[in-house]
Coordinates of C-alpha atoms and ligand atoms in Angstrom, one line a residue:
X1367 CA 75.5 127.8 65.2
X1368 CA 75.4 124.8 63.1
X1369 CA 79.2 124.8 62.7
X1370 CA 79.5 125.2 66.4
X1371 CA 77.3 122.2 67.1
X1372 CA 79.3 120.1 64.6
X1373 CA 82.6 121.2 66.1
X1374 CA 81.5 120.4 69.7
X1375 CA 80.3 116.9 68.6
X1376 CA 83.5 116.2 66.7
X1377 CA 85.7 117.4 69.6
X1378 CA 83.7 115.4 72.2
X1379 CA 84.0 112.3 70.1
X1380 CA 87.7 112.7 69.7
X1381 CA 88.0 113.3 73.5
X1382 CA 85.9 110.3 74.2
X1383 CA 88.1 108.1 72.0
X1384 CA 91.2 109.6 73.5
X1385 CA 90.4 109.7 77.2
X1386 CA 87.8 107.1 77.7
X1387 CA 88.6 104.4 75.1
X1388 CA 92.4 105.1 75.1
X1389 CA 92.1 104.9 71.3
X1390 CA 92.8 108.3 69.7
X1391 CA 91.8 108.7 66.1
X1392 CA 93.3 112.2 65.4
X1393 CA 96.6 113.9 66.2
X1394 CA 96.9 116.6 68.9
X1395 CA 97.5 119.1 66.1
X1396 CA 94.2 118.4 64.3
X1397 CA 92.3 118.5 67.6
X1398 CA 93.9 121.8 68.6
X1399 CA 93.0 123.4 65.3
X1400 CA 89.3 122.5 65.7
X1401 CA 89.4 123.5 69.3
X1402 CA 90.8 127.0 68.4
X1403 CA 88.1 127.4 65.8
X1404 CA 85.4 126.6 68.4
X1405 CA 86.9 129.2 70.9
X1406 CA 86.8 131.8 68.1
X1407 CA 83.2 131.1 67.3
X1408 CA 82.1 131.2 70.9
X1409 CA 83.8 134.6 71.3
X1410 CA 82.1 135.9 68.2
X1411 CA 78.7 134.8 69.1
X1412 CA 78.9 135.1 72.9
X1413 CA 77.3 131.7 73.2
X1414 CA 78.5 128.4 74.5
X1415 CA 76.8 125.0 74.2
X1416 CA 76.1 122.9 77.3
X1417 CA 78.6 120.2 76.3
X1418 CA 81.3 122.4 74.8
X1419 CA 84.7 121.2 75.7
X1420 CA 85.8 124.8 76.4
X1421 CA 83.8 124.4 79.6
X1422 CA 86.3 122.0 80.9
X1423 CA 89.0 124.5 81.8
X1424 CA 87.6 124.9 85.3
X1425 CA 87.5 128.7 85.6
X1426 CA 88.8 131.0 88.3
X1427 CA 90.0 130.0 91.7
X1428 CA 87.2 129.6 94.3
X1429 CA 87.3 131.2 97.7
X1430 CA 86.1 128.1 99.5
X1431 CA 84.4 124.8 98.7
X1432 CA 80.6 124.9 98.8
X1433 CA 78.7 122.0 100.4
X1434 CA 76.9 119.4 98.4
X1435 CA 74.3 117.1 99.8
X1436 CA 74.3 113.7 98.1
X1437 CA 70.9 112.5 97.0
X1438 CA 71.6 109.1 98.5
X1439 CA 74.2 108.3 101.1
X1440 CA 77.6 107.3 99.7
X1441 CA 79.0 104.5 101.8
X1442 CA 82.6 103.7 102.5
X1443 CA 83.4 100.0 102.6
X1444 CA 84.4 97.7 105.3
X1445 CA 87.8 96.2 104.9
X1446 CA 89.2 92.7 104.7
X1447 CA 92.9 92.0 104.9
X1448 CA 93.0 88.2 104.9
X1449 CA 91.2 85.3 103.3
X1450 CA 89.7 84.6 106.7
X1451 CA 88.2 88.0 106.9
X1452 CA 86.8 87.6 103.4
X1453 CA 85.2 84.3 104.5
X1454 CA 83.7 86.0 107.5
X1455 CA 82.2 88.5 105.2
X1456 CA 80.6 85.7 103.2
X1457 CA 79.4 84.0 106.4
X1458 CA 77.6 87.1 107.5
X1459 CA 75.8 87.2 104.2
X1460 CA 75.0 83.5 104.4
X1461 CA 73.3 84.1 107.8
X1462 CA 70.9 86.6 106.2
X1463 CA 70.5 84.9 102.9
X1464 CA 71.5 81.2 102.7
X1465 CA 71.1 81.0 99.0
X1466 CA 74.2 81.0 96.7
X1467 CA 75.3 84.5 96.1
X1468 CA 76.9 85.9 93.0
X1469 CA 79.8 88.4 93.5
X1470 CA 81.7 90.9 91.4
X1471 CA 85.3 91.7 91.8
X1472 CA 86.9 95.0 90.6
X1473 CA 90.1 96.8 91.1
X1474 CA 90.1 99.1 94.1
X1475 CA 91.8 102.3 92.8
X1476 CA 93.6 104.5 95.2
X1477 CA 92.6 108.1 94.6
X1478 CA 89.7 110.3 95.7
X1479 CA 86.1 109.3 95.4
X1480 CA 83.9 111.8 93.5
X1481 CA 80.2 111.9 92.8
X1482 CA 78.9 113.5 89.6
X1483 CA 75.3 114.8 89.2
X1484 CA 73.4 115.1 85.9
X1485 CA 70.0 116.7 85.4
X1486 CA 68.0 116.8 82.1
X1487 CA 71.0 115.2 80.4
X1488 CA 73.5 117.8 81.5
X1489 CA 76.4 117.7 83.9
X1490 CA 75.4 119.7 86.9
X1491 CA 78.1 119.4 89.4
X1492 CA 80.6 117.2 91.2
X1493 CA 81.3 116.6 94.9
X1494 CA 83.7 114.7 97.1
X1495 CA 82.3 111.9 99.2
X1496 CA 82.8 113.9 102.4
X1497 CA 81.2 112.1 105.3
X1498 CA 78.9 110.2 102.9
X1499 CA 76.0 112.5 103.4
X1500 CA 77.5 115.9 102.6
X1501 CA 80.6 116.4 100.5
X1502 CA 82.4 119.4 99.1
X1503 CA 81.4 120.9 95.8
X1504 CA 84.4 120.4 93.5
X1505 CA 82.6 121.1 90.2
X1506 CA 85.3 123.6 89.0
X1507 CA 88.1 121.1 89.7
X1508 CA 86.4 118.1 88.2
X1509 CA 85.6 120.1 85.1
X1510 CA 89.3 120.0 84.3
X1511 CA 89.1 116.3 83.9
X1512 CA 88.5 115.2 80.3
X1513 CA 87.4 111.7 80.7
X1514 CA 83.7 112.1 81.6
X1515 CA 80.8 113.3 79.5
X1516 CA 79.3 116.8 79.9
X1517 CA 76.0 115.5 78.5
X1518 CA 74.4 112.1 78.8
X1519 CA 71.5 110.4 77.0
X1520 CA 69.5 110.3 80.2
X1521 CA 66.8 112.9 81.0
X1522 CA 66.2 112.3 84.7
X1523 CA 68.4 113.0 87.7
X1524 CA 71.5 110.9 87.8
X1525 CA 74.3 110.6 90.3
X1526 CA 77.3 108.5 89.4
X1527 CA 80.3 107.7 91.5
X1528 CA 83.9 107.1 90.5
X1529 CA 87.5 107.3 91.7
X1530 CA 89.5 110.3 90.6
X1531 CA 93.0 109.1 89.8
X1532 CA 96.3 110.4 88.5
X1533 CA 97.9 107.9 86.2
X1534 CA 101.3 106.8 87.3
X1535 CA 102.7 107.8 83.9
X1536 CA 101.1 111.3 84.3
X1537 CA 102.6 111.5 87.8
X1538 CA 106.1 110.7 86.4
X1539 CA 105.7 113.2 83.6
X1540 CA 104.5 115.9 86.0
X1541 CA 107.4 115.2 88.4
X1542 CA 110.0 115.6 85.6
X1543 CA 109.4 119.3 85.4
X1544 CA 107.7 120.1 88.7
X1545 CA 109.4 122.5 91.1
X1546 CA 108.0 120.4 93.9
X1547 CA 107.6 116.8 92.9
X1548 CA 104.5 115.0 94.1
X1549 CA 105.1 112.1 96.5
X1550 CA 102.5 109.6 95.3
X1551 CA 99.5 109.3 93.0
X1552 CA 97.0 109.3 95.8
X1553 CA 98.2 112.5 97.4
X1554 CA 98.5 114.0 94.0
X1555 CA 94.8 113.4 93.3
X1556 CA 93.6 114.5 96.7
X1557 CA 95.7 117.6 96.5
X1558 CA 94.4 118.4 93.0
X1559 CA 90.7 117.9 93.6
X1560 CA 90.8 119.6 97.0
X1561 CA 92.6 122.6 95.6
X1562 CA 90.8 125.9 95.4
X1563 CA 92.6 126.8 92.2
X1564 CA 91.3 124.6 89.3
X1565 CA 94.5 125.4 87.3
X1566 CA 96.4 123.2 89.8
X1567 CA 93.9 120.5 89.2
X1568 CA 94.2 120.9 85.4
X1569 CA 98.0 120.6 85.5
X1570 CA 97.7 117.1 87.1
X1571 CA 95.7 115.7 84.2
X1572 CA 93.4 113.5 86.3
X1573 CA 91.1 110.7 85.1
X1574 CA 88.0 109.4 86.7
X1575 CA 87.2 105.6 86.7
X1576 CA 83.5 105.1 87.3
X1577 CA 82.0 102.1 89.1
X1578 CA 78.7 103.0 90.5
X1579 CA 75.3 104.6 89.8
X1580 CA 74.4 106.1 93.1
X1581 CA 71.0 107.4 92.1
X1582 CA 68.7 107.5 89.1
X1583 CA 65.3 109.1 89.2
X1584 CA 63.7 106.7 86.6
X1585 CA 64.5 103.3 85.3
X1586 CA 66.2 100.6 87.3
X1587 CA 69.4 98.7 87.3
X1588 CA 69.4 95.1 88.5
X1589 CA 73.0 94.3 89.2
X1590 CA 76.5 95.5 89.3
X1591 CA 77.1 94.1 85.8
X1592 CA 74.0 96.0 84.7
X1593 CA 75.3 99.1 86.3
X1594 CA 78.7 98.9 84.7
X1595 CA 77.0 98.4 81.3
X1596 CA 74.9 101.5 81.9
X1597 CA 78.0 103.6 82.7
X1598 CA 79.8 102.4 79.6
X1599 CA 76.8 103.0 77.4
X1600 CA 76.6 106.6 78.6
X1601 CA 80.2 107.5 77.9
X1602 CA 81.7 107.0 81.4
X1603 CA 85.1 105.5 81.7
X1604 CA 85.0 102.1 83.3
X1605 CA 88.0 99.8 83.9
X1606 CA 87.5 96.6 81.8
X1607 CA 88.4 94.3 84.7
X1608 CA 85.2 93.0 86.2
X1609 CA 84.9 89.4 87.3
X1610 CA 81.6 87.7 88.1
X1611 CA 82.1 85.0 90.6
X1612 CA 79.7 82.2 91.7
X1613 CA 81.3 81.7 95.2
X1614 CA 84.0 83.0 97.5
X1615 CA 86.6 80.6 96.1
X1616 CA 86.2 82.2 92.7
X1617 CA 86.2 85.6 94.4
X1618 CA 89.5 84.8 96.1
X1619 CA 91.0 83.6 92.8
X1620 CA 89.9 86.9 91.2
X1621 CA 91.5 88.8 94.1
X1622 CA 94.7 86.9 93.5
X1623 CA 94.5 87.9 89.9
X1624 CA 94.2 91.5 90.9
X1625 CA 97.2 91.2 93.1
X1626 CA 99.2 89.6 90.3
X1627 CA 98.3 92.2 87.7
X1628 CA 98.1 95.4 89.6
X1629 CA 101.8 96.1 89.3
X1630 CA 101.4 96.3 85.5
X1631 CA 98.7 98.9 85.8
X1632 CA 99.2 102.6 85.1
X1633 CA 96.9 103.3 88.0
X1634 CA 97.7 103.0 91.7
X1635 CA 95.6 100.2 93.2
X1636 CA 95.6 99.0 96.8
X1637 CA 93.2 96.1 96.6
X1638 CA 90.0 94.7 95.1
X1639 CA 86.3 95.6 95.7
X1640 CA 84.0 92.6 96.2
X1641 CA 80.3 93.3 95.8
X1642 CA 77.1 91.2 95.8
X1643 CA 76.1 91.4 92.2
X1644 CA 72.3 91.2 92.5
X1645 CA 70.7 94.5 93.7
X1646 CA 67.6 92.7 95.2
X1647 CA 70.0 90.7 97.4
X1648 CA 71.8 93.9 98.3
X1649 CA 68.5 95.4 99.4
X1650 CA 67.8 92.4 101.6
X1651 CA 71.3 92.6 103.2
X1652 CA 71.1 96.3 103.9
X1653 CA 73.8 98.1 105.8
X1654 CA 75.1 98.5 109.3
X1655 CA 75.4 102.1 110.6
X1656 CA 78.8 102.3 108.9
X1657 CA 79.0 100.0 106.0
X1658 CA 76.8 98.2 103.5
X1659 CA 76.8 94.4 104.2
X1660 CA 76.9 93.6 100.6
X1661 CA 80.4 94.9 99.7
X1662 CA 83.9 94.8 101.1
X1663 CA 87.2 96.2 100.1
X1664 CA 89.9 93.6 100.1
X1665 CA 93.1 95.5 100.9
X1666 CA 96.5 93.9 100.2
X1667 CA 98.3 93.8 103.4
X1668 CA 101.4 95.6 102.3
X1669 CA 101.8 98.7 100.4
X1670 CA 105.0 100.0 98.8
X1671 CA 106.4 103.3 97.9
X1672 CA 109.8 104.7 97.1
X1673 CA 111.5 107.6 98.9
X1674 CA 114.8 109.1 99.7
X1675 CA 117.0 107.5 102.4
X1676 CA 118.6 110.4 104.2
X1677 CA 120.7 108.6 106.8
X1678 CA 121.1 105.5 108.8
X1679 CA 121.5 105.6 112.6
X1680 CA 122.4 102.6 114.8
X1681 CA 120.4 101.9 117.9
X1682 CA 121.3 99.8 120.8
X1683 CA 118.4 97.7 122.0
X1684 CA 117.5 96.0 125.3
X1685 CA 119.7 93.0 124.6
X1686 CA 122.6 95.1 123.4
X1687 CA 121.9 94.3 119.7
X1688 CA 122.6 97.1 117.3
X1689 CA 119.9 97.8 114.8
X1690 CA 120.2 100.1 111.9
X1691 CA 117.3 102.5 111.6
X1692 CA 116.8 104.3 108.2
X1693 CA 115.7 108.0 108.3
X1694 CA 113.6 108.7 105.3
X1695 CA 112.2 111.7 103.5
X1696 CA 108.7 111.6 104.9
X1697 CA 106.3 109.8 102.6
X1698 CA 102.6 108.8 102.7
X1699 CA 102.1 105.1 102.8
X1700 CA 98.9 103.2 103.6
X1701 CA 97.4 106.2 105.3
X1702 CA 100.3 107.2 107.5
X1703 CA 103.4 109.3 107.2
X1704 CA 106.5 107.2 107.2
X1705 CA 109.7 108.8 108.3
X1706 CA 111.7 105.8 109.5
X1707 CA 112.1 102.2 108.5
X1708 CA 114.0 99.3 109.9
X1709 CA 116.8 97.3 108.5
X1710 CA 117.8 94.2 110.2
X1711 CA 121.6 94.4 110.4
X1712 CA 124.7 95.4 108.4
X1713 CA 124.3 92.3 106.1
X1714 CA 120.8 93.5 105.3
X1715 CA 122.2 96.9 104.3
X1716 CA 124.7 95.3 101.9
X1717 CA 122.2 92.8 100.5
X1718 CA 119.7 95.6 99.7
X1719 CA 122.3 98.0 98.4
X1720 CA 121.1 100.7 100.7
X1721 CA 123.1 103.9 100.5
X1722 CA 122.8 107.4 101.9
X1723 CA 121.0 109.5 99.3
X1724 CA 119.6 106.4 97.5
X1725 CA 115.9 106.0 96.7
X1726 CA 114.6 103.0 98.5
X1727 CA 111.4 100.9 98.3
X1728 CA 109.6 100.9 101.5
X1729 CA 106.8 98.6 102.5
X1730 CA 104.4 99.1 105.3
X1731 CA 102.6 95.9 106.2
X1732 CA 100.1 95.4 108.9
X1733 CA 102.8 95.5 111.4
X1734 CA 103.7 98.9 112.8
X1735 CA 107.3 99.5 111.6
X1736 CA 107.8 99.9 107.9
X1737 CA 110.7 98.0 106.3
X1738 CA 113.0 98.7 103.4
X1739 CA 112.7 96.2 100.6
X1740 CA 115.5 97.4 98.4
X1741 CA 117.1 100.2 96.5
X1742 CA 115.6 101.5 93.3
X1743 CA 118.1 104.3 92.4
X1744 CA 121.6 105.1 93.5
X1745 CA 123.2 108.2 92.0
X1746 CA 126.7 109.6 92.1
X1747 CA 126.2 111.6 95.3
X1748 CA 125.3 108.4 97.2
X1749 CA 127.3 107.5 100.2
X1750 CA 128.3 104.0 101.4
X1751 CA 127.0 103.0 104.8
X1752 CA 129.5 101.4 107.1
X1753 CA 129.0 99.4 110.2
X1754 CA 129.9 101.2 113.4
X1755 CA 133.2 100.3 115.1
X1756 CA 132.1 101.1 118.6
X1757 CA 128.8 101.3 120.4
X1758 CA 127.0 104.5 119.5
X1759 CA 125.8 104.7 123.1
X1760 CA 128.8 103.8 125.3
X1761 CA 131.7 103.9 122.9
X1762 CA 132.9 100.4 123.8
X1763 CA 134.0 97.9 121.1
X1764 CA 131.3 95.7 119.6
X1765 CA 131.0 91.9 119.3
X1766 CA 129.9 90.2 116.2
X1767 CA 127.5 87.4 117.1
X1768 CA 126.0 85.7 114.1
X1769 CA 124.8 88.3 111.6
X1770 CA 124.5 91.0 114.3
X1771 CA 126.6 93.4 116.2
X1772 CA 126.2 93.5 119.9
X1773 CA 127.3 95.9 122.7
X1774 CA 128.2 93.5 125.5
X1775 CA 128.6 96.2 128.1
X1776 CA 125.9 95.5 130.6
X1777 CA 126.2 99.1 131.9
X1778 CA 125.7 100.6 128.4
X1779 CA 123.3 103.5 128.9
X1780 CA 120.9 102.9 126.0
X1781 CA 120.9 99.1 126.6
X1782 CA 120.0 99.6 130.3
X1783 CA 117.4 102.2 129.6
X1784 CA 115.6 100.0 127.0
X1785 CA 115.9 96.8 129.1
X1786 CA 114.7 98.5 132.3
X1787 CA 111.8 100.1 130.4
X1788 CA 110.9 96.8 128.9
X1789 CA 111.0 95.2 132.3
X1790 CA 108.5 97.7 133.7
X1791 CA 106.2 97.6 130.6
X1792 CA 102.6 96.4 130.7
X1793 CA 103.5 93.0 129.4
X1794 CA 106.4 92.8 131.9
X1795 CA 106.4 93.7 135.6
X1796 CA 103.7 96.3 134.8
X1797 CA 105.0 99.1 136.9
X1798 CA 102.6 101.9 136.4
X1799 CA 103.7 105.4 135.3
X1800 CA 107.2 104.2 134.5
X1801 CA 108.6 105.6 131.2
X1802 CA 111.7 105.5 129.2
X1803 CA 112.4 109.0 130.7
X1804 CA 112.2 107.6 134.2
X1805 CA 114.6 104.9 133.3
X1806 CA 117.1 107.5 131.8
X1807 CA 116.8 109.6 135.0
X1808 CA 117.3 106.6 137.3
X1809 CA 120.4 105.6 135.2
X1810 CA 122.0 109.0 135.0
X1811 CA 121.3 110.2 138.5
X1812 CA 121.1 107.1 140.7
X1813 CA 123.0 104.5 138.7
X1814 CA 120.1 102.1 138.3
X1815 CA 121.5 99.5 135.9
X1816 CA 119.7 96.3 136.9
X1817 CA 116.1 95.4 137.4
X1818 CA 116.8 94.5 141.0
X1819 CA 118.1 98.0 141.6
X1820 CA 114.5 99.2 141.1
X1821 CA 113.3 97.2 144.1
X1822 CA 116.1 98.6 146.3
X1823 CA 115.3 102.3 145.5
X1824 CA 114.8 104.6 148.5
X1825 CA 112.6 107.7 148.7
X1826 CA 115.5 109.9 149.9
X1827 CA 117.5 109.3 146.7
X1828 CA 114.4 109.7 144.4
X1829 CA 113.8 113.2 145.9
X1830 CA 117.1 114.3 144.4
X1831 CA 115.8 113.7 140.9
X1832 CA 114.4 116.6 138.8
X1833 CA 110.7 116.8 138.9
X1834 CA 110.4 114.3 141.8
X1835 CA 108.4 115.8 144.7
X1836 CA 107.4 113.7 147.7
X1837 CA 104.2 112.5 146.2
X1838 CA 105.7 111.4 142.9
X1839 CA 108.5 109.5 144.7
X1840 CA 105.9 107.8 146.9
X1841 CA 103.8 106.8 143.9
X1842 CA 106.8 105.3 142.1
X1843 CA 107.8 103.3 145.2
X1844 CA 104.3 102.2 145.7
X1845 CA 104.0 101.1 142.1
X1846 CA 107.3 99.2 142.3
X1847 CA 106.3 97.5 145.5
X1848 CA 102.9 96.7 143.9
X1849 CA 104.7 95.0 141.1
X1850 CA 106.4 92.4 143.2
X1851 CA 104.1 89.6 142.3
X1852 CA 104.6 88.9 138.6
X1853 CA 102.8 86.4 136.4
X1854 CA 105.2 83.8 135.0
X1855 CA 104.6 84.9 131.4
X1856 CA 105.1 88.6 132.3
X1857 CA 108.2 87.7 134.3
X1858 CA 109.7 86.0 131.3
X1859 CA 108.9 88.8 129.0
X1860 CA 110.3 91.3 131.5
X1861 CA 113.7 89.6 131.5
X1862 CA 114.1 90.9 127.9
X1863 CA 115.6 87.7 126.5
X1864 CA 116.7 88.1 122.9
X1865 CA 114.0 86.8 120.5
X1866 CA 111.5 86.3 123.2
X1867 CA 108.4 88.4 122.7
X1868 CA 105.0 88.3 124.3
X1869 CA 103.8 85.2 122.5
X1870 CA 106.9 83.1 123.2
X1871 CA 106.9 84.2 126.8
X1872 CA 103.3 83.0 127.1
X1873 CA 104.2 79.7 125.5
X1874 CA 107.1 79.1 127.8
X1875 CA 105.0 79.9 130.8
X1876 CA 102.5 77.3 129.8
X1877 CA 105.1 74.7 128.9
X1878 CA 107.4 75.0 131.9
X1879 CA 106.1 74.5 135.3
X1880 CA 108.4 77.0 137.0
X1881 CA 111.5 79.2 136.4
X1882 CA 113.8 76.4 137.6
X1883 CA 112.4 73.9 135.1
X1884 CA 113.0 76.5 132.3
X1885 CA 116.5 77.4 133.5
X1886 CA 117.4 73.7 133.3
X1887 CA 115.8 73.2 129.9
X1888 CA 118.0 72.0 127.1
X1889 CA 117.9 73.4 123.6
X1890 CA 116.1 70.2 122.5
X1891 CA 113.4 70.6 125.2
X1892 CA 112.8 74.1 123.8
X1893 CA 112.8 73.2 120.1
X1894 CA 110.3 70.4 120.9
X1895 CA 107.8 73.2 121.5
X1896 CA 105.6 74.5 118.6
X1897 CA 106.8 77.8 117.2
X1898 CA 110.2 77.6 118.9
X1899 CA 113.1 77.3 116.4
X1900 CA 116.8 76.8 116.9
X1901 CA 117.6 80.5 117.1
X1902 CA 115.0 81.2 119.8
X1903 CA 115.9 78.1 121.7
X1904 CA 119.6 79.1 121.6
X1905 CA 118.7 82.6 122.9
X1906 CA 116.7 81.2 125.8
X1907 CA 119.2 78.6 126.8
X1908 CA 122.1 81.0 126.4
X1909 CA 120.3 83.6 128.6
X1910 CA 119.9 81.1 131.5
X1911 CA 123.5 79.7 131.0
X1912 CA 124.8 83.1 131.8
X1913 CA 125.8 83.3 135.5
X1914 CA 125.1 87.1 135.8
X1915 CA 121.6 86.6 134.5
X1916 CA 120.9 83.9 137.0
X1917 CA 122.4 85.9 139.8
X1918 CA 120.1 88.8 138.8
X1919 CA 117.0 86.6 139.0
X1920 CA 118.1 85.4 142.4
X1921 CA 118.6 89.0 143.5
X1922 CA 115.1 89.8 142.4
X1923 CA 113.7 87.0 144.5
X1924 CA 115.7 88.1 147.5
X1925 CA 114.2 91.6 147.2
X1926 CA 110.7 90.1 147.4
X1927 CA 109.8 89.5 143.8
X1928 CA 107.6 86.5 143.4
X1929 CA 106.4 84.7 140.3
X1930 CA 102.8 83.8 140.0
X1931 CA 102.7 80.5 138.1
X1932 CA 100.1 79.9 135.5
X1933 CA 98.7 76.7 137.0
X1934 CA 98.1 76.4 140.7
X1935 CA 97.5 73.3 142.8
X1936 CA 93.8 74.1 143.2
X1937 CA 93.0 74.2 139.5
X1938 CA 95.6 71.7 138.4
X1939 CA 94.8 68.8 136.2
X1940 CA 96.0 66.2 138.8
X1941 CA 93.8 67.4 141.7
X1942 CA 92.8 64.3 143.8
X1943 CA 95.1 62.0 141.8
X1944 CA 97.8 59.7 143.3
X1945 CA 100.4 59.4 140.6
X1946 CA 103.2 57.0 140.0
X1947 CA 106.0 57.7 137.6
X1948 CA 107.9 54.8 136.1
X1949 CA 110.4 54.3 133.4
X1950 CA 112.4 57.1 131.9
X1951 CA 110.9 60.2 130.4
X1952 CA 112.8 61.9 127.6
X1953 CA 112.0 65.5 128.5
X1954 CA 111.7 65.4 132.3
X1955 CA 113.8 64.0 135.1
X1956 CA 111.9 62.0 137.6
X1957 CA 112.2 64.9 140.1
X1958 CA 110.9 67.5 137.6
X1959 CA 107.9 65.3 136.7
X1960 CA 107.1 64.8 140.4
X1961 CA 107.2 68.5 141.0
X1962 CA 104.9 69.1 138.1
X1963 CA 102.4 66.6 139.5
X1964 CA 102.5 68.2 142.9
X1965 CA 102.1 71.7 141.5
X1966 CA 99.1 70.6 139.5
X1967 CA 97.4 69.3 142.6
X1968 CA 98.4 65.7 142.5
X1969 CA 100.3 63.5 144.9
X1970 CA 103.3 61.6 143.6
X1971 CA 103.7 58.1 145.0
X1972 CA 106.8 56.0 144.9
X1973 CA 105.1 52.6 144.3
X1974 CA 101.9 51.4 142.8
X1975 CA 99.2 50.5 145.3
X1976 CA 95.4 50.1 145.3
X1977 CA 95.2 53.8 146.0
X1978 CA 97.1 54.8 142.9
X1979 CA 94.9 56.4 140.3
X1980 CA 97.3 57.1 137.5
X1981 CA 100.6 55.7 136.2
X1982 CA 102.9 57.7 133.9
X1983 CA 105.0 55.1 132.1
X1984 CA 108.1 56.1 130.2
X1985 CA 110.7 54.1 128.3
X1986 CA 111.7 50.7 129.8
X1987 CA 109.0 50.8 132.5
X1988 CA 109.2 47.5 134.5
X1989 CA 107.4 45.9 137.3
X1990 CA 105.4 48.9 138.4
X1991 CA 103.8 49.0 135.0
X1992 CA 102.9 45.3 135.2
X1993 CA 101.4 45.8 138.6
X1994 CA 99.4 48.8 137.4
X1995 CA 98.1 46.7 134.5
X1996 CA 97.1 43.9 136.9
X1997 CA 95.2 46.4 139.1
X1998 CA 93.5 48.0 136.1
X1999 CA 94.9 51.4 136.9
X2000 CA 94.9 54.1 134.2
X2001 CA 98.2 54.3 132.4
X2002 CA 99.5 57.1 130.2
X2003 CA 102.7 57.7 128.2
X2004 CA 104.9 60.7 128.1
X2005 CA 103.1 62.4 125.2
X2006 CA 99.8 62.2 127.0
X2007 CA 101.4 63.5 130.2
X2008 CA 102.8 66.5 128.3
X2009 CA 99.5 67.3 126.8
X2010 CA 97.8 67.1 130.2
X2011 CA 100.2 69.5 131.8
X2012 CA 100.1 71.9 128.9
X2013 CA 96.4 72.0 129.3
Ligands
ZN2137 ZN1 127.1 100.2 124.5

């Protein structure tokens, strides 16, 4: 018995040095010899001490997970993705407690949260977080982890919380011999802990990084730093990175430090955890029904992972531009399964060294579509990707414009389907119940190739389409007719101009008084706008230079489409004003400027009189300006005029 006690103590000390401190003091061989001796003794005596390392094997598979009720609720954390959101977090705290607040910043490890319970100094069980109130009992699985103590020098009831993780090196090693390689460390952990067979868990060699004391029946902890010290002192593995910050500026600096260093870690991290250090302040802040107000998880906006690129397909978009789309071996990334990723153009493929069968680095940012950052491995079986010679949709030759390939065939099936669908979308003409499938049917069966064709549709021809009964045809016609009045911004979006998305369409609608003014705008007029660069300006000007595009817009008008302009005379900035324009304006002709004044409720005048209320003076303004000055009439320059009309 005495020998057994000594063996257990020695083995536990070695394990602690090895797994918790990362500082082994004996060889595996020496450890194994002592371990074997312990197993023999336990067999002989039929006894096993509470903290014997032989308990860590996990036992037989379980039929199902039992339920475990946490003593105190385990919260998940609210997220911040930007500095602004972090500041908003600080502001919310400041509203409740205006005193300076001390924060801690720690790594946010990407694994599976587990909660361990101790009673009378002995490990009693482990559970997942579950819904925070009730989790799954994963004692048998957690027992296979070597980096937590089976006994602690604390006699009350204790619940500690940590993140079960699989080290990246362990993942790599595992995958070298695994029949089925694991996709990433986070999946590997979740799959290991939530596996009914503890042998599977054991094979993945997990660790647990502890960061919280969820409950203790006696004694108190005063702060996060206090809590971490307690965990360390009781043999729990704690990551050494812990920054104590006096304000949010320091917090942000610590977060940046986490971002810089996380790539060097052997553990998958996806952010930093920011907590209010002082527990009495936490108490005061409390929690919403979902999250504690005193902590936030700062998640780095983009997450990256490598996967196999299976193929690249070329898609024709609404403007005829061909975009390569990468088909990937499905991989988990930032909480979603990623199967596809975008590449910009052929040049992008060459620059990134993307090949069929290569491993590529994929990033999913806050935007929806994941992108390929580069290639990490290309083997012998890899295949070069070549640009298509003809349009994958219509088979016609392609044009190279700038860095991109275009199908210039206006009747190209895919191009028409996407542009018509875009026209009908919510941010466009907003034709209800119109889908890509409708566009395809209309193209294939009725030869609908232009937006204006939609407004010329007849019930009789719709009834020929598969699935179109009288009511459905009526509905579609009603919805199309109902979409004849289109807001200016929606109309511009609906046209599907290259590089013009929702935001630019909105900006243009605000800047230009009507479609004619926009059609006549020069590239310089467009680049003078905030957020419109050379490329976007060229796309817009190029679109309206095209005779067919202009003819199509006219056809829409002749079929009853009307644009609802943003600013109407009743609410215009010049209501009740008599306005004289004098001198030359750089961005408007005299006629354009007068039209703007009229549209915004004002009355343009040709000469300055006593009734004039406003004079807009451009370059080289002459006698009219002098007269206005003499009469004390308000005078503004072109810049002020522009800012008035742009609201
Ligand atoms: Zn085509």
